[in-house]
PDB file of C-alpha atoms and ligand atoms in Angstrom:
ATOM      1  CA  MET Q   1       0.000   0.000   0.000  1.00  0.00           C
ATOM      2  CA  SER Q   2       1.371   3.471  -0.844  1.00  0.00           C
ATOM      3  CA  LYS Q   3       2.365   5.673   2.078  1.00  0.00           C
ATOM      4  CA  LYS Q   4      -0.354   7.956   3.379  1.00  0.00           C
ATOM      5  CA  ILE Q   5       0.109  11.712   3.126  1.00  0.00           C
ATOM      6  CA  LYS Q   6      -0.667  13.515   6.376  1.00  0.00           C
ATOM      7  CA  ALA Q   7      -3.253  16.272   6.329  1.00  0.00           C
ATOM      8  CA  TYR Q   8      -2.919  18.234   9.549  1.00  0.00           C
ATOM      9  CA  ILE Q   9      -5.920  20.284  10.553  1.00  0.00           C
ATOM     10  CA  PHE Q  10      -4.627  23.180  12.655  1.00  0.00           C
ATOM     11  CA  PHE Q  11      -7.458  24.107  14.968  1.00  0.00           C
ATOM     12  CA  GLY Q  12      -7.510  26.767  17.640  1.00  0.00           C
ATOM     13  CA  PRO Q  13      -8.800  30.265  18.283  1.00  0.00           C
ATOM     14  CA  PRO Q  14      -7.654  33.201  16.177  1.00  0.00           C
ATOM     15  CA  GLY Q  15      -4.225  34.362  17.320  1.00  0.00           C
ATOM     16  CA  SER Q  16      -3.192  30.964  18.660  1.00  0.00           C
ATOM     17  CA  GLY Q  17      -0.246  30.820  16.226  1.00  0.00           C
ATOM     18  CA  LYS Q  18      -1.641  28.388  13.652  1.00  0.00           C
ATOM     19  CA  GLY Q  19      -0.544  30.478  10.674  1.00  0.00           C
ATOM     20  CA  THR Q  20       2.919  31.123  12.089  1.00  0.00           C
ATOM     21  CA  LEU Q  21       3.584  27.455  12.812  1.00  0.00           C
ATOM     22  CA  ALA Q  22       2.145  26.468   9.430  1.00  0.00           C
ATOM     23  CA  ARG Q  23       4.522  28.851   7.635  1.00  0.00           C
ATOM     24  CA  LEU Q  24       7.466  27.517   9.616  1.00  0.00           C
ATOM     25  CA  CYS Q  25       6.602  23.917   8.683  1.00  0.00           C
ATOM     26  CA  GLN Q  26       6.328  24.996   5.077  1.00  0.00           C
ATOM     27  CA  GLU Q  27       9.796  26.562   5.263  1.00  0.00           C
ATOM     28  CA  LYS Q  28      11.488  23.760   7.201  1.00  0.00           C
ATOM     29  CA  PHE Q  29       9.830  20.643   5.788  1.00  0.00           C
ATOM     30  CA  GLY Q  30       8.410  21.776   2.446  1.00  0.00           C
ATOM     31  CA  TRP Q  31       4.874  20.985   3.553  1.00  0.00           C
ATOM     32  CA  VAL Q  32       2.042  22.660   1.708  1.00  0.00           C
ATOM     33  CA  GLN Q  33      -0.380  24.820   3.654  1.00  0.00           C
ATOM     34  CA  LEU Q  34      -3.791  26.217   2.911  1.00  0.00           C
ATOM     35  CA  SER Q  35      -4.914  29.157   5.008  1.00  0.00           C
ATOM     36  CA  THR Q  36      -8.487  29.917   3.995  1.00  0.00           C
ATOM     37  CA  GLY Q  37      -8.157  33.301   5.753  1.00  0.00           C
ATOM     38  CA  ASP Q  38      -5.073  34.230   3.663  1.00  0.00           C
ATOM     39  CA  LEU Q  39      -6.757  33.036   0.506  1.00  0.00           C
ATOM     40  CA  PHE Q  40      -9.862  35.124   1.222  1.00  0.00           C
ATOM     41  CA  ARG Q  41      -7.781  38.190   2.109  1.00  0.00           C
ATOM     42  CA  LYS Q  42      -5.983  37.842  -1.233  1.00  0.00           C
ATOM     43  CA  HIS Q  43      -9.314  37.805  -3.053  1.00  0.00           C
ATOM     44  CA  MET Q  44     -10.381  40.925  -1.158  1.00  0.00           C
ATOM     45  CA  SER Q  45      -7.212  42.854  -1.907  1.00  0.00           C
ATOM     46  CA  GLU Q  46      -7.409  41.872  -5.586  1.00  0.00           C
ATOM     47  CA  GLY Q  47     -11.073  42.918  -5.679  1.00  0.00           C
ATOM     48  CA  THR Q  48     -12.278  39.658  -7.265  1.00  0.00           C
ATOM     49  CA  GLU Q  49     -15.988  38.765  -7.388  1.00  0.00           C
ATOM     50  CA  LEU Q  50     -15.433  36.378  -4.495  1.00  0.00           C
ATOM     51  CA  GLY Q  51     -13.569  39.115  -2.628  1.00  0.00           C
ATOM     52  CA  LYS Q  52     -16.573  41.448  -2.901  1.00  0.00           C
ATOM     53  CA  GLN Q  53     -18.948  38.702  -1.861  1.00  0.00           C
ATOM     54  CA  ILE Q  54     -17.064  37.909   1.360  1.00  0.00           C
ATOM     55  CA  ASP Q  55     -16.103  41.487   2.278  1.00  0.00           C
ATOM     56  CA  PHE Q  56     -18.733  41.945   4.999  1.00  0.00           C
ATOM     57  CA  ALA Q  57     -18.120  38.604   6.717  1.00  0.00           C
ATOM     58  CA  MET Q  58     -14.362  39.124   6.720  1.00  0.00           C
ATOM     59  CA  LYS Q  59     -14.427  42.676   8.046  1.00  0.00           C
ATOM     60  CA  SER Q  60     -16.925  41.925  10.781  1.00  0.00           C
ATOM     61  CA  GLY Q  61     -15.205  38.740  11.978  1.00  0.00           C
ATOM     62  CA  ARG Q  62     -18.118  36.516  10.952  1.00  0.00           C
ATOM     63  CA  LEU Q  63     -17.732  33.329   8.958  1.00  0.00           C
ATOM     64  CA  VAL Q  64     -17.872  33.087   5.206  1.00  0.00           C
ATOM     65  CA  ASP Q  65     -20.720  30.733   4.194  1.00  0.00           C
ATOM     66  CA  ASP Q  66     -19.917  27.014   4.054  1.00  0.00           C
ATOM     67  CA  GLU Q  67     -20.742  26.592   0.388  1.00  0.00           C
ATOM     68  CA  THR Q  68     -18.241  29.252  -0.696  1.00  0.00           C
ATOM     69  CA  VAL Q  69     -15.557  27.882   1.617  1.00  0.00           C
ATOM     70  CA  ILE Q  70     -15.921  24.311   0.373  1.00  0.00           C
ATOM     71  CA  LYS Q  71     -15.846  25.418  -3.269  1.00  0.00           C
ATOM     72  CA  VAL Q  72     -12.619  27.357  -2.723  1.00  0.00           C
ATOM     73  CA  VAL Q  73     -10.974  24.511  -0.770  1.00  0.00           C
ATOM     74  CA  GLU Q  74     -11.943  21.857  -3.336  1.00  0.00           C
ATOM     75  CA  GLN Q  75     -10.520  23.968  -6.136  1.00  0.00           C
ATOM     76  CA  TRP Q  76      -7.316  24.535  -4.180  1.00  0.00           C
ATOM     77  CA  ILE Q  77      -6.898  20.805  -3.486  1.00  0.00           C
ATOM     78  CA  GLU Q  78      -7.384  19.980  -7.163  1.00  0.00           C
ATOM     79  CA  GLU Q  79      -4.623  22.403  -8.110  1.00  0.00           C
ATOM     80  CA  GLN Q  80      -2.062  20.680  -5.864  1.00  0.00           C
ATOM     81  CA  CYS Q  81       0.351  18.228  -7.352  1.00  0.00           C
ATOM     82  CA  CYS Q  82       0.665  14.745  -5.934  1.00  0.00           C
ATOM     83  CA  ALA Q  83       4.277  14.973  -4.708  1.00  0.00           C
ATOM     84  CA  VAL Q  84       3.362  16.657  -1.449  1.00  0.00           C
ATOM     85  CA  LYS Q  85       4.928  15.461   1.832  1.00  0.00           C
ATOM     86  CA  ALA Q  86       2.149  16.753   4.057  1.00  0.00           C
ATOM     87  CA  PHE Q  87      -0.667  19.277   4.019  1.00  0.00           C
ATOM     88  CA  ILE Q  88      -1.644  21.765   6.667  1.00  0.00           C
ATOM     89  CA  PHE Q  89      -5.148  23.171   6.750  1.00  0.00           C
ATOM     90  CA  ASP Q  90      -5.117  26.386   8.747  1.00  0.00           C
ATOM     91  CA  GLY Q  91      -8.504  27.873   9.555  1.00  0.00           C
ATOM     92  CA  PHE Q  92     -10.416  25.097   7.815  1.00  0.00           C
ATOM     93  CA  PRO Q  93     -12.716  23.287   8.630  1.00  0.00           C
ATOM     94  CA  ARG Q  94     -14.364  25.889  10.876  1.00  0.00           C
ATOM     95  CA  THR Q  95     -17.888  24.459  11.109  1.00  0.00           C
ATOM     96  CA  LEU Q  96     -19.448  21.027  11.406  1.00  0.00           C
ATOM     97  CA  VAL Q  97     -20.746  21.209   7.829  1.00  0.00           C
ATOM     98  CA  GLN Q  98     -17.229  21.964   6.553  1.00  0.00           C
ATOM     99  CA  ALA Q  99     -15.738  19.123   8.627  1.00  0.00           C
ATOM    100  CA  GLU Q 100     -18.350  16.637   7.377  1.00  0.00           C
ATOM    101  CA  LEU Q 101     -17.769  17.591   3.758  1.00  0.00           C
ATOM    102  CA  PHE Q 102     -14.010  17.542   4.188  1.00  0.00           C
ATOM    103  CA  LEU Q 103     -13.945  14.011   5.638  1.00  0.00           C
ATOM    104  CA  LYS Q 104     -16.355  12.902   2.902  1.00  0.00           C
ATOM    105  CA  LEU Q 105     -14.056  14.370   0.263  1.00  0.00           C
ATOM    106  CA  ILE Q 106     -11.108  12.532   1.772  1.00  0.00           C
ATOM    107  CA  ASN Q 107     -12.964   9.222   2.073  1.00  0.00           C
ATOM    108  CA  GLU Q 108     -14.249   9.357  -1.471  1.00  0.00           C
ATOM    109  CA  ARG Q 109     -11.651  11.158  -3.555  1.00  0.00           C
ATOM    110  CA  LEU Q 110      -8.515  11.801  -1.555  1.00  0.00           C
ATOM    111  CA  THR Q 111      -8.012   8.421   0.010  1.00  0.00           C
ATOM    112  CA  GLN Q 112      -4.241   8.850   0.166  1.00  0.00           C
ATOM    113  CA  LEU Q 113      -4.681  11.570   2.807  1.00  0.00           C
ATOM    114  CA  GLN Q 114      -4.637  10.752   6.503  1.00  0.00           C
ATOM    115  CA  VAL Q 115      -6.184  13.439   8.667  1.00  0.00           C
ATOM    116  CA  GLU Q 116      -4.802  14.424  12.065  1.00  0.00           C
ATOM    117  CA  LEU Q 117      -6.124  17.173  14.260  1.00  0.00           C
ATOM    118  CA  VAL Q 118      -3.686  19.598  15.895  1.00  0.00           C
ATOM    119  CA  GLU Q 119      -5.343  21.523  18.702  1.00  0.00           C
ATOM    120  CA  PHE Q 120      -3.758  24.837  19.737  1.00  0.00           C
ATOM    121  CA  GLU Q 121      -4.442  25.263  23.426  1.00  0.00           C
ATOM    122  CA  ILE Q 122      -4.507  28.886  24.596  1.00  0.00           C
ATOM    123  CA  SER Q 123      -6.633  31.094  26.874  1.00  0.00           C
ATOM    124  CA  ASP Q 124      -8.901  33.874  25.592  1.00  0.00           C
ATOM    125  CA  GLU Q 125      -6.901  36.438  27.619  1.00  0.00           C
ATOM    126  CA  VAL Q 126      -3.672  35.590  25.788  1.00  0.00           C
ATOM    127  CA  VAL Q 127      -5.491  35.626  22.437  1.00  0.00           C
ATOM    128  CA  ILE Q 128      -6.947  39.100  23.071  1.00  0.00           C
ATOM    129  CA  ASP Q 129      -3.561  40.431  24.149  1.00  0.00           C
ATOM    130  CA  ARG Q 130      -1.816  38.937  21.102  1.00  0.00           C
ATOM    131  CA  LEU Q 131      -4.351  40.014  18.501  1.00  0.00           C
ATOM    132  CA  SER Q 132      -4.736  43.570  19.706  1.00  0.00           C
ATOM    133  CA  ASN Q 133      -0.941  43.980  19.508  1.00  0.00           C
ATOM    134  CA  ARG Q 134      -0.560  42.118  16.202  1.00  0.00           C
ATOM    135  CA  ARG Q 135       0.603  43.938  13.072  1.00  0.00           C
ATOM    136  CA  VAL Q 136       1.140  42.367   9.670  1.00  0.00           C
ATOM    137  CA  CYS Q 137       3.257  43.326   6.711  1.00  0.00           C
ATOM    138  CA  GLU Q 138       0.978  44.894   4.108  1.00  0.00           C
ATOM    139  CA  ASN Q 139       3.004  43.325   1.285  1.00  0.00           C
ATOM    140  CA  LYS Q 140       0.817  40.390   0.256  1.00  0.00           C
ATOM    141  CA  THR Q 141       3.745  38.246  -0.819  1.00  0.00           C
ATOM    142  CA  CYS Q 142       5.460  38.756   2.558  1.00  0.00           C
ATOM    143  CA  GLN Q 143       2.715  38.929   5.218  1.00  0.00           C
ATOM    144  CA  ALA Q 144       5.246  38.655   8.065  1.00  0.00           C
ATOM    145  CA  ILE Q 145       3.694  38.986  11.509  1.00  0.00           C
ATOM    146  CA  TYR Q 146       4.869  41.359  14.265  1.00  0.00           C
ATOM    147  CA  SER Q 147       3.810  42.569  17.670  1.00  0.00           C
ATOM    148  CA  VAL Q 148       3.865  46.126  18.965  1.00  0.00           C
ATOM    149  CA  LYS Q 149       4.114  44.893  22.547  1.00  0.00           C
ATOM    150  CA  GLU Q 150       7.302  46.340  24.046  1.00  0.00           C
ATOM    151  CA  ASP Q 151       8.634  43.061  25.486  1.00  0.00           C
ATOM    152  CA  SER Q 152       7.740  40.923  22.457  1.00  0.00           C
ATOM    153  CA  PRO Q 153      10.456  39.052  20.523  1.00  0.00           C
ATOM    154  CA  ARG Q 154       8.452  40.019  17.452  1.00  0.00           C
ATOM    155  CA  LEU Q 155       8.823  43.778  17.859  1.00  0.00           C
ATOM    156  CA  PRO Q 156       9.920  45.165  14.450  1.00  0.00           C
ATOM    157  CA  ARG Q 157      13.428  46.673  14.351  1.00  0.00           C
ATOM    158  CA  VAL Q 158      12.077  49.932  12.898  1.00  0.00           C
ATOM    159  CA  PRO Q 159       8.641  50.823  14.283  1.00  0.00           C
ATOM    160  CA  GLY Q 160       5.903  50.374  11.698  1.00  0.00           C
ATOM    161  CA  LYS Q 161       8.193  48.732   9.104  1.00  0.00           C
ATOM    162  CA  CYS Q 162       8.681  45.108   8.099  1.00  0.00           C
ATOM    163  CA  ASP Q 163      12.162  43.724   8.942  1.00  0.00           C
ATOM    164  CA  LYS Q 164      12.109  41.523   5.838  1.00  0.00           C
ATOM    165  CA  CYS Q 165      10.873  43.813   3.047  1.00  0.00           C
ATOM    166  CA  GLN Q 166      10.576  47.267   4.688  1.00  0.00           C
ATOM    167  CA  SER Q 167       6.898  47.594   3.708  1.00  0.00           C
ATOM    168  CA  ASP Q 168       4.479  49.255   6.128  1.00  0.00           C
ATOM    169  CA  LEU Q 169       2.967  47.247   8.941  1.00  0.00           C
ATOM    170  CA  ILE Q 170      -0.800  47.425   9.288  1.00  0.00           C
ATOM    171  CA  GLN Q 171      -3.434  46.217  11.715  1.00  0.00           C
ATOM    172  CA  ARG Q 172      -5.841  43.715  10.170  1.00  0.00           C
ATOM    173  CA  SER Q 173      -9.358  45.148  10.197  1.00  0.00           C
ATOM    174  CA  ASP Q 174     -10.525  42.046  12.072  1.00  0.00           C
ATOM    175  CA  ASP Q 175      -7.911  42.558  14.823  1.00  0.00           C
ATOM    176  CA  LYS Q 176      -9.899  45.489  16.277  1.00  0.00           C
ATOM    177  CA  PRO Q 177     -11.271  44.860  19.816  1.00  0.00           C
ATOM    178  CA  GLU Q 178     -14.993  44.368  18.974  1.00  0.00           C
ATOM    179  CA  THR Q 179     -14.135  42.083  16.065  1.00  0.00           C
ATOM    180  CA  ILE Q 180     -11.742  40.001  18.170  1.00  0.00           C
ATOM    181  CA  GLN Q 181     -14.621  39.360  20.594  1.00  0.00           C
ATOM    182  CA  THR Q 182     -16.888  38.268  17.727  1.00  0.00           C
ATOM    183  CA  ARG Q 183     -14.232  35.926  16.339  1.00  0.00           C
ATOM    184  CA  LEU Q 184     -13.599  34.336  19.714  1.00  0.00           C
ATOM    185  CA  LYS Q 185     -17.308  33.900  20.311  1.00  0.00           C
ATOM    186  CA  ILE Q 186     -17.713  32.190  16.941  1.00  0.00           C
ATOM    187  CA  TYR Q 187     -14.709  29.942  17.637  1.00  0.00           C
ATOM    188  CA  HIS Q 188     -16.190  28.751  20.956  1.00  0.00           C
ATOM    189  CA  GLN Q 189     -19.607  28.334  19.361  1.00  0.00           C
ATOM    190  CA  TYR Q 190     -18.247  25.656  16.998  1.00  0.00           C
ATOM    191  CA  ALA Q 191     -15.212  24.225  18.800  1.00  0.00           C
ATOM    192  CA  GLN Q 192     -16.761  21.575  21.051  1.00  0.00           C
ATOM    193  CA  ALA Q 193     -18.997  20.158  18.305  1.00  0.00           C
ATOM    194  CA  LEU Q 194     -15.949  19.876  16.038  1.00  0.00           C
ATOM    195  CA  PHE Q 195     -13.830  18.152  18.705  1.00  0.00           C
ATOM    196  CA  ASP Q 196     -16.675  15.678  19.313  1.00  0.00           C
ATOM    197  CA  PHE Q 197     -17.096  15.099  15.595  1.00  0.00           C
ATOM    198  CA  TYR Q 198     -13.419  14.278  15.032  1.00  0.00           C
ATOM    199  CA  GLN Q 199     -13.370  12.016  18.068  1.00  0.00           C
ATOM    200  CA  ASP Q 200     -16.462  10.155  16.834  1.00  0.00           C
ATOM    201  CA  HIS Q 201     -14.759   9.669  13.471  1.00  0.00           C
ATOM    202  CA  GLY Q 202     -11.571   8.309  15.002  1.00  0.00           C
ATOM    203  CA  VAL Q 203      -9.387  11.256  13.956  1.00  0.00           C
ATOM    204  CA  LYS Q 204      -6.168  11.287  15.956  1.00  0.00           C
ATOM    205  CA  LYS Q 205      -5.689  14.482  17.956  1.00  0.00           C
ATOM    206  CA  ILE Q 206      -2.500  16.052  19.210  1.00  0.00           C
ATOM    207  CA  VAL Q 207      -2.534  18.994  21.597  1.00  0.00           C
ATOM    208  CA  VAL Q 208       0.035  21.772  21.356  1.00  0.00           C
ATOM    209  CA  PRO Q 209       0.305  24.155  24.329  1.00  0.00           C
ATOM    210  CA  ALA Q 210       0.233  27.368  22.307  1.00  0.00           C
ATOM    211  CA  GLU Q 211       0.935  30.066  24.890  1.00  0.00           C
ATOM    212  CA  ALA Q 212       4.664  29.316  24.696  1.00  0.00           C
ATOM    213  CA  SER Q 213       7.122  31.034  22.332  1.00  0.00           C
ATOM    214  CA  LEU Q 214       7.131  30.022  18.661  1.00  0.00           C
ATOM    215  CA  ASP Q 215      10.431  28.204  19.193  1.00  0.00           C
ATOM    216  CA  GLN Q 216       8.939  26.147  21.976  1.00  0.00           C
ATOM    217  CA  VAL Q 217       5.685  25.483  20.126  1.00  0.00           C
ATOM    218  CA  PHE Q 218       7.687  24.296  17.121  1.00  0.00           C
ATOM    219  CA  LYS Q 219       9.840  21.993  19.287  1.00  0.00           C
ATOM    220  CA  THR Q 220       6.764  20.485  20.918  1.00  0.00           C
ATOM    221  CA  PHE Q 221       5.064  20.024  17.569  1.00  0.00           C
ATOM    222  CA  VAL Q 222       7.963  18.130  15.979  1.00  0.00           C
ATOM    223  CA  THR Q 223       8.076  15.715  18.892  1.00  0.00           C
ATOM    224  CA  LEU Q 224       4.393  14.922  18.381  1.00  0.00           C
ATOM    225  CA  VAL Q 225       4.205  14.438  14.615  1.00  0.00           C
ATOM    226  CA  ASP Q 226       6.045  12.553  11.912  1.00  0.00           C
ATOM    227  CA  VAL Q 227       8.103  15.228  10.149  1.00  0.00           C
ATOM    228  CA  GLY Q 228       9.571  12.638   7.795  1.00  0.00           C
ATOM    229  CA  GLN Q 229      13.117  14.110   7.793  1.00  0.00           C
TER     230      GLN Q 229
HETATM  231  P1  LIG S   1      -8.306  33.693   9.800  1.00  0.00           P
HETATM  232  O1  LIG S   1      -7.210  34.382   9.063  1.00  0.00           O
HETATM  233  O2  LIG S   1      -8.222  32.206   9.769  1.00  0.00           O
HETATM  234  O3  LIG S   1      -8.495  34.234  11.200  1.00  0.00           O
HETATM  235  O4  LIG S   1      -9.655  34.035   9.006  1.00  0.00           O
HETATM  236  C1  LIG S   1     -10.088  35.373   8.814  1.00  0.00           C
HETATM  237  C2  LIG S   1     -11.539  35.402   8.377  1.00  0.00           C
HETATM  238  O5  LIG S   1     -11.695  34.678   7.166  1.00  0.00           O
HETATM  239  C3  LIG S   1     -12.518  34.732   9.342  1.00  0.00           C
HETATM  240  O6  LIG S   1     -12.893  35.582  10.399  1.00  0.00           O
HETATM  241  C4  LIG S   1     -13.675  34.432   8.397  1.00  0.00           C
HETATM  242  O7  LIG S   1     -14.402  35.614   8.076  1.00  0.00           O
HETATM  243  C5  LIG S   1     -12.950  34.006   7.123  1.00  0.00           C
HETATM  244  N1  LIG S   1     -12.676  32.552   7.095  1.00  0.00           N
HETATM  245  C6  LIG S   1     -11.444  31.968   7.047  1.00  0.00           C
HETATM  246  N2  LIG S   1     -11.555  30.623   7.010  1.00  0.00           N
HETATM  247  C7  LIG S   1     -12.884  30.353   7.057  1.00  0.00           C
HETATM  248  C8  LIG S   1     -13.646  29.152   7.064  1.00  0.00           C
HETATM  249  N3  LIG S   1     -13.060  27.942   7.025  1.00  0.00           N
HETATM  250  N4  LIG S   1     -15.000  29.253   7.138  1.00  0.00           N
HETATM  251  C9  LIG S   1     -15.610  30.448   7.167  1.00  0.00           C
HETATM  252  N5  LIG S   1     -14.959  31.619   7.174  1.00  0.00           N
HETATM  253  C10 LIG S   1     -13.602  31.590   7.109  1.00  0.00           C
END
């Protein structure tokens, strides 16, 4: 039997470091990641039809409808080549409907994929603190993440400028206080049902304590998964 390709579902509240860890795994191991949030933001900044359609949901911190999400994810999966070591899904599935359709897709058409759930464990207080201090590079091909918190290891060298490409740093419109609350509320609204669903379907779960530094989170993660190096 051919070797299964891991499909890691990164699941945790906004600001728990899913995107940062996903990018690091992409860099270090050549894994391929899909961030539905990044993909949607790209559509918005390019002003595509889809971008216009999802503008309100994105800016207010609400979810994009399931049908649109699934369509975009299916298309993305079809575009991937087969020589992938592992996939990371960051920010997807977010609802029970998405999770059901995703497992169905894997069972029926992507049988070489083996799903594992990676839970990012972090308190709401730490999330609120992180997101309200988060700034991102406005250059869409860079998108490096910083913090304006004085004692953060992610403080940019020059205030307001990206260390990597010198573009301006901006605050995401959904990192404003009211929107952070909405996003957290929506996360908690769906989280337990999703955990139960994966458990009922025998999906292996690993838990990453996500309040630690990125270095530490990365070290923990590699001890828990097969990085195939
Ligand atoms: P993120 O970057 O993952 O925090 O996502 C930012 C925003 O994109 C979310 O607040 C939603 O509006 C939208 N979004 C991203 N992924 C999904 C998804 N799987 N289902 C619905 N909406 C999503």
